[in-house]
mmCIF file of C-alpha atoms and ligand atoms in Angstrom:
data_model
loop_
_atom_site.group_PDB
_atom_site.id
_atom_site.type_symbol
_atom_site.label_atom_id
_atom_site.label_comp_id
_atom_site.label_asym_id
_atom_site.label_seq_id
_atom_site.Cartn_x
_atom_site.Cartn_y
_atom_site.Cartn_z
ATOM 1 C CA MET A 1416 -0.173 -0.192 -0.110
ATOM 2 C CA MET A 1417 0.965 3.387 -0.773
ATOM 3 C CA LEU A 1418 1.381 6.708 1.751
ATOM 4 C CA ASN A 1419 -1.261 8.311 0.387
ATOM 5 C CA GLU A 1420 -3.484 5.082 0.895
ATOM 6 C CA ILE A 1421 -3.085 4.476 4.328
ATOM 7 C CA LEU A 1422 -3.063 8.670 4.982
ATOM 8 C CA GLY A 1423 -5.943 9.054 2.611
ATOM 9 C CA THR A 1424 -4.135 12.202 1.066
ATOM 10 C CA LYS A 1425 -3.404 13.086 -2.571
ATOM 11 C CA TYR A 1426 0.515 12.864 -2.264
ATOM 12 C CA PRO A 1427 2.326 10.523 -0.448
ATOM 13 C CA ILE A 1428 4.036 13.332 1.443
ATOM 14 C CA ILE A 1429 3.617 13.706 5.703
ATOM 15 C CA GLN A 1430 4.608 17.631 6.732
ATOM 16 C CA GLY A 1431 7.060 16.892 9.274
ATOM 17 C CA GLY A 1432 6.099 18.524 12.905
ATOM 18 C CA MET A 1433 7.465 21.287 13.445
ATOM 19 C CA ALA A 1434 7.476 22.821 17.237
ATOM 20 C CA ASN A 1435 6.640 26.475 17.226
ATOM 21 C CA ILE A 1436 5.893 26.375 13.768
ATOM 22 C CA ALA A 1437 3.500 23.454 13.084
ATOM 23 C CA THR A 1438 0.272 25.270 14.544
ATOM 24 C CA GLY A 1439 -3.269 23.782 13.780
ATOM 25 C CA GLU A 1440 -3.543 26.503 10.667
ATOM 26 C CA PHE A 1441 -0.415 25.441 9.170
ATOM 27 C CA ALA A 1442 -1.383 21.731 9.520
ATOM 28 C CA ALA A 1443 -4.352 22.434 8.193
ATOM 29 C CA ALA A 1444 -2.709 24.341 4.844
ATOM 30 C CA ALA A 1445 -0.425 21.363 4.454
ATOM 31 C CA SER A 1446 -3.765 18.530 4.305
ATOM 32 C CA ASN A 1447 -5.526 21.410 1.931
ATOM 33 C CA ALA A 1448 -2.718 21.067 -0.132
ATOM 34 C CA GLY A 1449 -2.654 17.147 -0.377
ATOM 35 C CA ALA A 1450 -0.265 16.184 2.051
ATOM 36 C CA LEU A 1451 -0.924 15.019 5.910
ATOM 37 C CA GLY A 1452 -0.589 17.828 8.021
ATOM 38 C CA LEU A 1453 0.811 17.146 11.496
ATOM 39 C CA ILE A 1454 0.518 20.117 14.772
ATOM 40 C CA GLY A 1455 3.851 19.796 16.391
ATOM 41 C CA ILE A 1456 3.318 19.465 20.374
ATOM 42 C CA GLY A 1457 7.097 21.309 20.900
ATOM 43 C CA GLY A 1458 5.963 24.813 22.720
ATOM 44 C CA MET A 1459 2.583 24.174 23.236
ATOM 45 C CA ASN A 1460 0.789 23.134 26.254
ATOM 46 C CA VAL A 1461 -2.214 21.532 26.732
ATOM 47 C CA ASP A 1462 -4.558 23.943 25.922
ATOM 48 C CA MET A 1463 -2.791 25.276 23.004
ATOM 49 C CA LEU A 1464 -2.903 21.779 21.384
ATOM 50 C CA ARG A 1465 -6.594 21.538 21.960
ATOM 51 C CA ASP A 1466 -7.264 24.674 20.422
ATOM 52 C CA ASN A 1467 -4.648 24.110 17.895
ATOM 53 C CA ILE A 1468 -6.663 20.614 16.837
ATOM 54 C CA ARG A 1469 -9.735 22.603 17.036
ATOM 55 C CA ILE A 1470 -8.613 25.445 14.786
ATOM 56 C CA CYS A 1471 -7.253 22.563 12.423
ATOM 57 C CA LYS A 1472 -10.793 20.929 12.336
ATOM 58 C CA GLU A 1473 -12.467 23.920 11.148
ATOM 59 C CA LYS A 1474 -9.795 24.640 8.174
ATOM 60 C CA THR A 1475 -9.531 21.285 6.797
ATOM 61 C CA ASP A 1476 -11.767 18.519 6.247
ATOM 62 C CA LYS A 1477 -8.609 16.525 5.289
ATOM 63 C CA PRO A 1478 -6.666 13.914 7.645
ATOM 64 C CA PHE A 1479 -4.100 15.163 9.564
ATOM 65 C CA GLY A 1480 -2.429 14.263 12.902
ATOM 66 C CA VAL A 1481 -0.345 15.495 15.793
ATOM 67 C CA ASN A 1482 3.654 14.844 16.274
ATOM 68 C CA LEU A 1483 4.023 14.071 19.736
ATOM 69 C CA MET A 1484 7.883 14.955 21.194
ATOM 70 C CA LEU A 1485 7.796 12.326 23.700
ATOM 71 C CA MET A 1486 9.957 13.846 26.168
ATOM 72 C CA HIS A 1487 7.557 16.983 26.415
ATOM 73 C CA PRO A 1488 7.030 18.134 30.209
ATOM 74 C CA GLU A 1489 3.383 17.622 30.262
ATOM 75 C CA ILE A 1490 3.093 14.733 27.528
ATOM 76 C CA ASP A 1491 0.849 12.336 29.321
ATOM 77 C CA ASP A 1492 -2.132 15.275 29.539
ATOM 78 C CA MET A 1493 -0.566 15.826 25.910
ATOM 79 C CA VAL A 1494 -1.533 12.131 24.889
ATOM 80 C CA ALA A 1495 -4.922 12.421 26.676
ATOM 81 C CA VAL A 1496 -5.889 15.248 24.264
ATOM 82 C CA VAL A 1497 -5.239 13.313 21.256
ATOM 83 C CA LEU A 1498 -7.174 10.479 22.848
ATOM 84 C CA GLU A 1499 -10.389 12.587 23.177
ATOM 85 C CA SER A 1500 -9.954 14.260 19.457
ATOM 86 C CA ASP A 1501 -10.560 11.642 17.180
ATOM 87 C CA VAL A 1502 -7.395 12.213 15.759
ATOM 88 C CA LYS A 1503 -6.172 9.713 13.571
ATOM 89 C CA PHE A 1504 -2.919 9.658 13.176
ATOM 90 C CA VAL A 1505 0.337 10.714 15.126
ATOM 91 C CA THR A 1506 3.997 10.817 14.660
ATOM 92 C CA THR A 1507 6.093 10.433 18.116
ATOM 93 C CA GLY A 1508 10.115 11.070 18.708
ATOM 94 C CA ALA A 1509 12.680 11.732 21.557
ATOM 95 C CA GLY A 1510 11.747 8.436 23.323
ATOM 96 C CA LEU A 1511 9.684 4.708 22.777
ATOM 97 C CA PRO A 1512 5.943 5.438 22.705
ATOM 98 C CA SER A 1513 5.569 2.117 24.618
ATOM 99 C CA LYS A 1514 2.921 3.233 27.386
ATOM 100 C CA TYR A 1515 0.552 4.946 25.417
ATOM 101 C CA MET A 1516 0.450 1.849 22.685
ATOM 102 C CA PRO A 1517 -2.369 0.034 23.972
ATOM 103 C CA ASP A 1518 -4.567 3.448 24.133
ATOM 104 C CA PHE A 1519 -3.730 4.708 20.774
ATOM 105 C CA LYS A 1520 -4.444 0.682 19.323
ATOM 106 C CA LYS A 1521 -7.710 0.951 21.068
ATOM 107 C CA LYS A 1522 -8.255 4.131 19.114
ATOM 108 C CA GLY A 1523 -7.541 3.318 16.124
ATOM 109 C CA ILE A 1524 -5.027 5.892 15.551
ATOM 110 C CA LYS A 1525 -2.002 4.730 13.758
ATOM 111 C CA VAL A 1526 1.332 5.331 15.205
ATOM 112 C CA MET A 1527 4.563 6.142 13.124
ATOM 113 C CA PRO A 1528 7.744 6.644 14.953
ATOM 114 C CA VAL A 1529 10.433 8.960 13.715
ATOM 115 C CA VAL A 1530 13.490 7.302 13.981
ATOM 116 C CA ALA A 1531 17.121 7.492 13.142
ATOM 117 C CA ASN A 1532 18.472 3.895 13.163
ATOM 118 C CA VAL A 1533 18.025 0.191 12.538
ATOM 119 C CA THR A 1534 17.872 -0.420 16.361
ATOM 120 C CA PHE A 1535 14.972 2.214 17.309
ATOM 121 C CA ALA A 1536 13.484 1.202 14.246
ATOM 122 C CA LYS A 1537 12.896 -2.874 14.867
ATOM 123 C CA LYS A 1538 11.932 -1.589 18.300
ATOM 124 C CA MET A 1539 9.184 0.403 17.031
ATOM 125 C CA GLU A 1540 7.568 -2.176 14.938
ATOM 126 C CA ASP A 1541 7.685 -4.735 18.310
ATOM 127 C CA LEU A 1542 5.892 -2.125 20.233
ATOM 128 C CA GLY A 1543 3.039 -2.011 17.260
ATOM 129 C CA ALA A 1544 4.339 0.583 15.417
ATOM 130 C CA ASP A 1545 1.830 0.728 11.851
ATOM 131 C CA LEU A 1546 5.182 2.581 10.227
ATOM 132 C CA ILE A 1547 8.245 4.066 10.562
ATOM 133 C CA ILE A 1548 9.759 7.372 9.377
ATOM 134 C CA ALA A 1549 13.163 6.604 8.944
ATOM 135 C CA GLU A 1550 14.839 10.555 9.364
ATOM 136 C CA GLY A 1551 18.421 11.032 8.140
ATOM 137 C CA THR A 1552 21.056 13.544 9.502
ATOM 138 C CA GLU A 1553 20.416 16.319 6.286
ATOM 139 C CA SER A 1554 17.216 16.703 8.233
ATOM 140 C CA GLY A 1555 16.226 20.197 10.029
ATOM 141 C CA GLY A 1556 15.742 20.017 13.930
ATOM 142 C CA HIS A 1557 16.925 16.940 15.701
ATOM 143 C CA VAL A 1558 19.211 14.897 14.353
ATOM 144 C CA GLY A 1559 20.913 11.302 14.338
ATOM 145 C CA GLU A 1560 24.116 10.221 12.945
ATOM 146 C CA MET A 1561 23.070 8.727 9.667
ATOM 147 C CA SER A 1562 22.074 9.910 6.468
ATOM 148 C CA THR A 1563 18.875 9.368 4.434
ATOM 149 C CA MET A 1564 20.818 7.320 1.713
ATOM 150 C CA ALA A 1565 23.008 4.989 4.103
ATOM 151 C CA LEU A 1566 19.606 4.813 6.539
ATOM 152 C CA VAL A 1567 16.656 4.345 4.695
ATOM 153 C CA PRO A 1568 17.389 0.955 2.891
ATOM 154 C CA GLN A 1569 18.601 -0.445 5.509
ATOM 155 C CA VAL A 1570 15.269 0.443 7.892
ATOM 156 C CA VAL A 1571 13.851 -1.147 5.221
ATOM 157 C CA ASP A 1572 15.421 -4.481 5.441
ATOM 158 C CA ALA A 1573 15.050 -4.978 8.691
ATOM 159 C CA VAL A 1574 11.490 -4.350 9.399
ATOM 160 C CA ASN A 1575 8.848 -5.457 7.611
ATOM 161 C CA ILE A 1576 6.392 -2.385 8.014
ATOM 162 C CA PRO A 1577 6.254 0.646 5.408
ATOM 163 C CA VAL A 1578 9.033 2.772 5.881
ATOM 164 C CA VAL A 1579 8.435 6.391 4.824
ATOM 165 C CA ALA A 1580 11.694 8.527 4.377
ATOM 166 C CA ALA A 1581 13.068 12.081 5.581
ATOM 167 C CA GLY A 1582 15.824 14.215 5.606
ATOM 168 C CA GLY A 1583 17.038 16.249 2.569
ATOM 169 C CA ILE A 1584 14.100 15.713 0.666
ATOM 170 C CA ALA A 1585 12.849 18.814 -1.081
ATOM 171 C CA ASP A 1586 11.900 18.085 -4.805
ATOM 172 C CA SER A 1587 10.596 15.261 -7.686
ATOM 173 C CA ARG A 1588 14.515 13.912 -7.835
ATOM 174 C CA GLN A 1589 14.854 13.328 -3.955
ATOM 175 C CA LEU A 1590 11.101 11.833 -3.567
ATOM 176 C CA VAL A 1591 12.092 9.269 -6.727
ATOM 177 C CA ALA A 1592 15.012 8.597 -4.547
ATOM 178 C CA ALA A 1593 13.079 8.242 -1.510
ATOM 179 C CA TYR A 1594 11.524 5.223 -3.402
ATOM 180 C CA ALA A 1595 14.461 3.713 -4.784
ATOM 181 C CA LEU A 1596 15.444 3.627 -1.532
ATOM 182 C CA GLY A 1597 12.236 1.309 -0.724
ATOM 183 C CA ALA A 1598 10.415 4.078 1.004
ATOM 184 C CA ILE A 1599 6.720 4.067 0.100
ATOM 185 C CA GLY A 1600 6.693 8.407 0.921
ATOM 186 C CA VAL A 1601 8.333 10.853 2.220
ATOM 187 C CA GLN A 1602 8.073 13.388 4.960
ATOM 188 C CA ILE A 1603 9.367 16.865 4.656
ATOM 189 C CA GLY A 1604 10.157 19.642 6.927
ATOM 190 C CA THR A 1605 12.362 22.585 5.464
ATOM 191 C CA CYS A 1606 11.011 23.277 2.107
ATOM 192 C CA LEU A 1607 7.879 24.099 3.727
ATOM 193 C CA LEU A 1608 9.661 26.676 6.090
ATOM 194 C CA THR A 1609 9.355 28.829 2.641
ATOM 195 C CA SER A 1610 5.847 28.055 1.892
ATOM 196 C CA VAL A 1611 3.527 31.498 1.985
ATOM 197 C CA GLU A 1612 1.470 29.482 4.737
ATOM 198 C CA CYS A 1613 4.573 28.824 7.009
ATOM 199 C CA PRO A 1614 4.110 31.291 10.250
ATOM 200 C CA ILE A 1615 7.617 32.318 10.851
ATOM 201 C CA HIS A 1616 9.028 35.244 11.144
ATOM 202 C CA GLU A 1617 9.963 36.854 7.631
ATOM 203 C CA ASN A 1618 13.988 36.924 8.065
ATOM 204 C CA TYR A 1619 13.512 32.932 9.517
ATOM 205 C CA LYS A 1620 12.271 32.678 5.914
ATOM 206 C CA ASN A 1621 14.655 35.062 4.310
ATOM 207 C CA ALA A 1622 17.465 33.244 5.646
ATOM 208 C CA VAL A 1623 16.654 29.938 4.512
ATOM 209 C CA ILE A 1624 15.844 31.302 0.993
ATOM 210 C CA LYS A 1625 19.824 32.831 1.432
ATOM 211 C CA ALA A 1626 21.497 29.873 2.700
ATOM 212 C CA LYS A 1627 23.970 27.703 0.492
ATOM 213 C CA ASP A 1628 24.330 24.343 0.710
ATOM 214 C CA SER A 1629 26.801 24.511 3.415
ATOM 215 C CA ASP A 1630 25.312 26.862 5.837
ATOM 216 C CA THR A 1631 23.986 24.487 8.351
ATOM 217 C CA VAL A 1632 26.010 22.894 11.443
ATOM 218 C CA VAL A 1633 24.708 20.471 14.118
ATOM 219 C CA THR A 1634 25.270 21.766 17.708
ATOM 220 C CA GLY A 1635 25.001 19.533 20.455
ATOM 221 C CA ARG A 1636 26.716 16.313 19.263
ATOM 222 C CA ILE A 1637 29.264 16.255 22.292
ATOM 223 C CA ALA A 1638 26.510 16.957 24.591
ATOM 224 C CA GLY A 1639 24.242 15.217 23.007
ATOM 225 C CA THR A 1640 21.264 17.004 22.025
ATOM 226 C CA PRO A 1641 21.938 17.443 17.944
ATOM 227 C CA VAL A 1642 20.312 19.891 16.153
ATOM 228 C CA ARG A 1643 20.892 20.933 12.926
ATOM 229 C CA ILE A 1644 20.615 24.709 12.753
ATOM 230 C CA LEU A 1645 21.795 27.501 9.971
ATOM 231 C CA LYS A 1646 24.879 28.943 11.238
ATOM 232 C CA ASN A 1647 24.976 31.963 13.121
ATOM 233 C CA LYS A 1648 26.656 33.837 15.991
ATOM 234 C CA MET A 1649 24.653 31.401 18.367
ATOM 235 C CA THR A 1650 26.095 28.176 17.051
ATOM 236 C CA ARG A 1651 29.774 29.657 16.383
ATOM 237 C CA GLU A 1652 29.313 30.476 20.270
ATOM 238 C CA TYR A 1653 27.411 27.379 21.217
ATOM 239 C CA ILE A 1654 30.057 25.401 19.011
ATOM 240 C CA ARG A 1655 33.582 27.123 20.654
ATOM 241 C CA LEU A 1656 31.594 26.424 24.244
ATOM 242 C CA GLU A 1657 30.861 23.041 23.558
ATOM 243 C CA LYS A 1658 34.418 22.461 22.297
ATOM 244 C CA GLN A 1659 35.857 23.901 25.489
ATOM 245 C CA GLY A 1660 34.042 21.507 27.569
ATOM 246 C CA ALA A 1661 30.824 23.156 28.611
ATOM 247 C CA ASP A 1662 28.285 21.413 30.592
ATOM 248 C CA VAL A 1663 25.048 20.711 29.534
ATOM 249 C CA MET A 1664 23.504 23.466 31.698
ATOM 250 C CA GLU A 1665 25.864 26.172 30.193
ATOM 251 C CA LEU A 1666 24.991 25.195 26.603
ATOM 252 C CA GLU A 1667 21.298 25.149 27.597
ATOM 253 C CA LYS A 1668 21.407 29.311 28.456
ATOM 254 C CA TYR A 1669 22.212 29.236 24.585
ATOM 255 C CA THR A 1670 19.204 27.380 23.416
ATOM 256 C CA LEU A 1671 16.657 27.585 25.585
ATOM 257 C CA GLY A 1672 14.003 29.898 23.719
ATOM 258 C CA ALA A 1673 16.312 30.190 21.112
ATOM 259 C CA LEU A 1674 13.873 28.636 18.570
ATOM 260 C CA ARG A 1675 11.080 30.727 19.435
ATOM 261 C CA ARG A 1676 13.187 33.877 18.957
ATOM 262 C CA ALA A 1677 13.720 33.096 15.648
ATOM 263 C CA VAL A 1678 10.656 32.384 14.776
ATOM 264 C CA PHE A 1679 8.184 34.614 16.354
ATOM 265 C CA ASP A 1680 11.141 37.957 16.771
ATOM 266 C CA GLY A 1681 12.962 36.977 13.528
ATOM 267 C CA ASP A 1682 16.179 36.975 15.540
ATOM 268 C CA ILE A 1683 18.452 34.929 13.117
ATOM 269 C CA ALA A 1684 21.745 35.935 14.839
ATOM 270 C CA THR A 1685 21.126 34.970 18.095
ATOM 271 C CA GLY A 1686 18.206 32.765 17.543
ATOM 272 C CA SER A 1687 17.986 28.947 16.832
ATOM 273 C CA VAL A 1688 17.174 29.058 12.770
ATOM 274 C CA MET A 1689 16.723 25.672 12.379
ATOM 275 C CA ALA A 1690 16.947 24.152 8.703
ATOM 276 C CA GLY A 1691 18.237 21.064 7.001
ATOM 277 C CA GLN A 1692 20.839 21.014 4.286
ATOM 278 C CA VAL A 1693 18.018 21.648 1.601
ATOM 279 C CA ALA A 1694 18.035 24.918 2.590
ATOM 280 C CA GLY A 1695 19.850 25.735 -0.006
ATOM 281 C CA MET A 1696 17.383 24.456 -2.352
ATOM 282 C CA ALA A 1697 15.094 27.270 -1.378
ATOM 283 C CA LYS A 1698 14.812 29.982 -3.753
ATOM 284 C CA GLU A 1699 11.880 31.603 -3.583
ATOM 285 C CA ILE A 1700 8.043 31.605 -1.208
ATOM 286 C CA ARG A 1701 6.030 29.736 -2.592
ATOM 287 C CA PRO A 1702 2.171 28.635 -1.828
ATOM 288 C CA MET A 1703 2.582 25.215 0.078
ATOM 289 C CA GLU A 1704 0.201 23.275 -2.825
ATOM 290 C CA ASP A 1705 3.008 24.552 -5.185
ATOM 291 C CA ILE A 1706 5.612 22.858 -3.566
ATOM 292 C CA LEU A 1707 3.822 20.096 -3.449
ATOM 293 C CA LYS A 1708 2.484 19.649 -7.116
ATOM 294 C CA ASP A 1709 5.692 20.275 -8.274
ATOM 295 C CA MET A 1710 7.003 17.862 -6.120
ATOM 296 C CA TYR A 1711 4.839 14.703 -6.660
ATOM 297 C CA GLU A 1712 3.987 15.750 -10.481
ATOM 298 C CA GLY A 1713 8.069 15.976 -11.465
ATOM 299 C CA THR A 1714 8.808 12.504 -10.500
ATOM 300 C CA ALA A 1715 7.263 11.003 -13.944
ATOM 301 C CA LYS A 1716 10.181 13.544 -15.927
ATOM 302 C CA VAL A 1717 12.688 12.300 -12.927
ATOM 303 C CA LEU A 1718 11.702 8.507 -13.963
ATOM 304 C CA GLU A 1719 12.011 9.320 -18.031
ATOM 305 C CA ASP A 1720 15.693 10.614 -16.729
ATOM 306 C CA VAL A 1721 16.628 7.701 -14.783
ATOM 307 C CA LYS A 1722 14.951 5.491 -17.700
ATOM 308 C CA SER A 1723 17.210 7.023 -20.124
ATOM 309 C CA LYS A 1724 20.570 7.086 -18.305
ATOM 310 C CA LEU A 1725 20.232 2.987 -17.588
ATOM 311 C CA GLY A 1726 19.516 2.280 -20.797
HETATM 312 C C1 LIG B 2906 12.110 24.426 11.705
HETATM 313 C C2 LIG B 2906 12.230 22.441 12.269
HETATM 314 C C3 LIG B 2906 11.799 22.106 13.709
HETATM 315 C C4 LIG B 2906 11.738 20.678 13.746
HETATM 316 N N1 LIG B 2906 11.304 20.187 14.798
HETATM 317 C C5 LIG B 2906 10.707 19.107 14.774
HETATM 318 C C6 LIG B 2906 9.738 18.327 16.020
HETATM 319 O O1 LIG B 2906 9.082 19.393 16.970
HETATM 320 N N2 LIG B 2906 9.364 17.147 16.077
HETATM 321 C C7 LIG B 2906 9.744 16.408 15.175
HETATM 322 O O2 LIG B 2906 9.651 15.223 15.180
HETATM 323 N N3 LIG B 2906 10.695 16.754 14.226
HETATM 324 C C8 LIG B 2906 11.005 18.246 13.763
HETATM 325 N N4 LIG B 2906 11.549 18.639 12.451
HETATM 326 C C9 LIG B 2906 11.614 17.836 11.769
HETATM 327 C C10 LIG B 2906 10.935 17.278 10.446
HETATM 328 O O3 LIG B 2906 9.584 17.134 11.260
HETATM 329 C C11 LIG B 2906 11.313 16.758 9.648
HETATM 330 O O4 LIG B 2906 11.308 15.426 9.869
HETATM 331 C C12 LIG B 2906 12.353 17.005 8.560
HETATM 332 O O5 LIG B 2906 12.259 18.316 8.725
HETATM 333 C C13 LIG B 2906 12.633 16.544 7.614
HETATM 334 O O6 LIG B 2906 13.736 16.730 6.958
HETATM 335 P P1 LIG B 2906 14.024 18.229 5.992
HETATM 336 O O7 LIG B 2906 14.106 19.316 7.062
HETATM 337 O O8 LIG B 2906 15.306 17.910 5.205
HETATM 338 O O9 LIG B 2906 12.878 18.059 5.040
HETATM 339 C C14 LIG B 2906 12.004 19.987 12.911
HETATM 340 C C15 LIG B 2906 12.414 20.258 11.418
HETATM 341 C C16 LIG B 2906 12.725 21.804 11.584
HETATM 342 C C17 LIG B 2906 13.183 22.029 10.308
#
């Protein structure tokens, strides 16, 4: 079964949860444009989640879901809101969803954990996950070590449930590549940051548009909290302190509230301007519908090119 059949969407594409960005309105726009829109609980409290689910339902009649960051301090209450809100899909990150699986199953909610290696993919399959989102280190936000190219086929070979590829996917060539690696569809984030509908500050959007291929860096590899961000004053200072052996609490001072500063205040010098390596491919601000349509419809031409090259 292809991803769009499983999700009931037009395209085999999931809009990845993005802390402080993926609101109910944004998720509804993604769903209306043909993807599975996800509301991200990162940066929300329980009331905000409830409101955002309501707003999403008001703005779309298409399927949508919720991205659950399992290390969220109010995660139990967040899950309770999801369970009472007739949400059909959840993605999970930063931990094991074991505790919640029986309730998700009872409600018929499809559980789609995001993983960065084969060990976690297998664990999630054992827990009863419906599909795996294998996310490579090219991705924006929290990342693992492995690249999408190396990770996805190894996860596909290791599990018996469908696999969705994430990390470094922004156009039809990369969508076709994800299929070639054995995925049934993709999850995207960075290429939607420059959509008209994305609620980030215009300075953030412009920073992504200006970014070159090598303008991202991963902070926190040493502290064990690796996050891919556009290089700026904050990342330079963070990495300097990290190399000097600063403790986690000291480093936290740099990141605490830093994403919100970039998203809401447009502070791209000391804010955390999270974005993936495909930021270098974003050239302009475009409606989400155009981004998704071009990505999907462009695959026919890419496949012709591939066939002609293979002879
Ligand atoms: C700004 C930003 C914030 C993100 N926040 C989250 C998050 O809160 N939860 C999560 O599971 N993934 C998060 N991600 C990862 C995305 O959901 C998605 O998997 C990723 O962006 C895909 O890779 P790409 O950035 O190369 O498209 C974030 C990504 C970005 C760019």
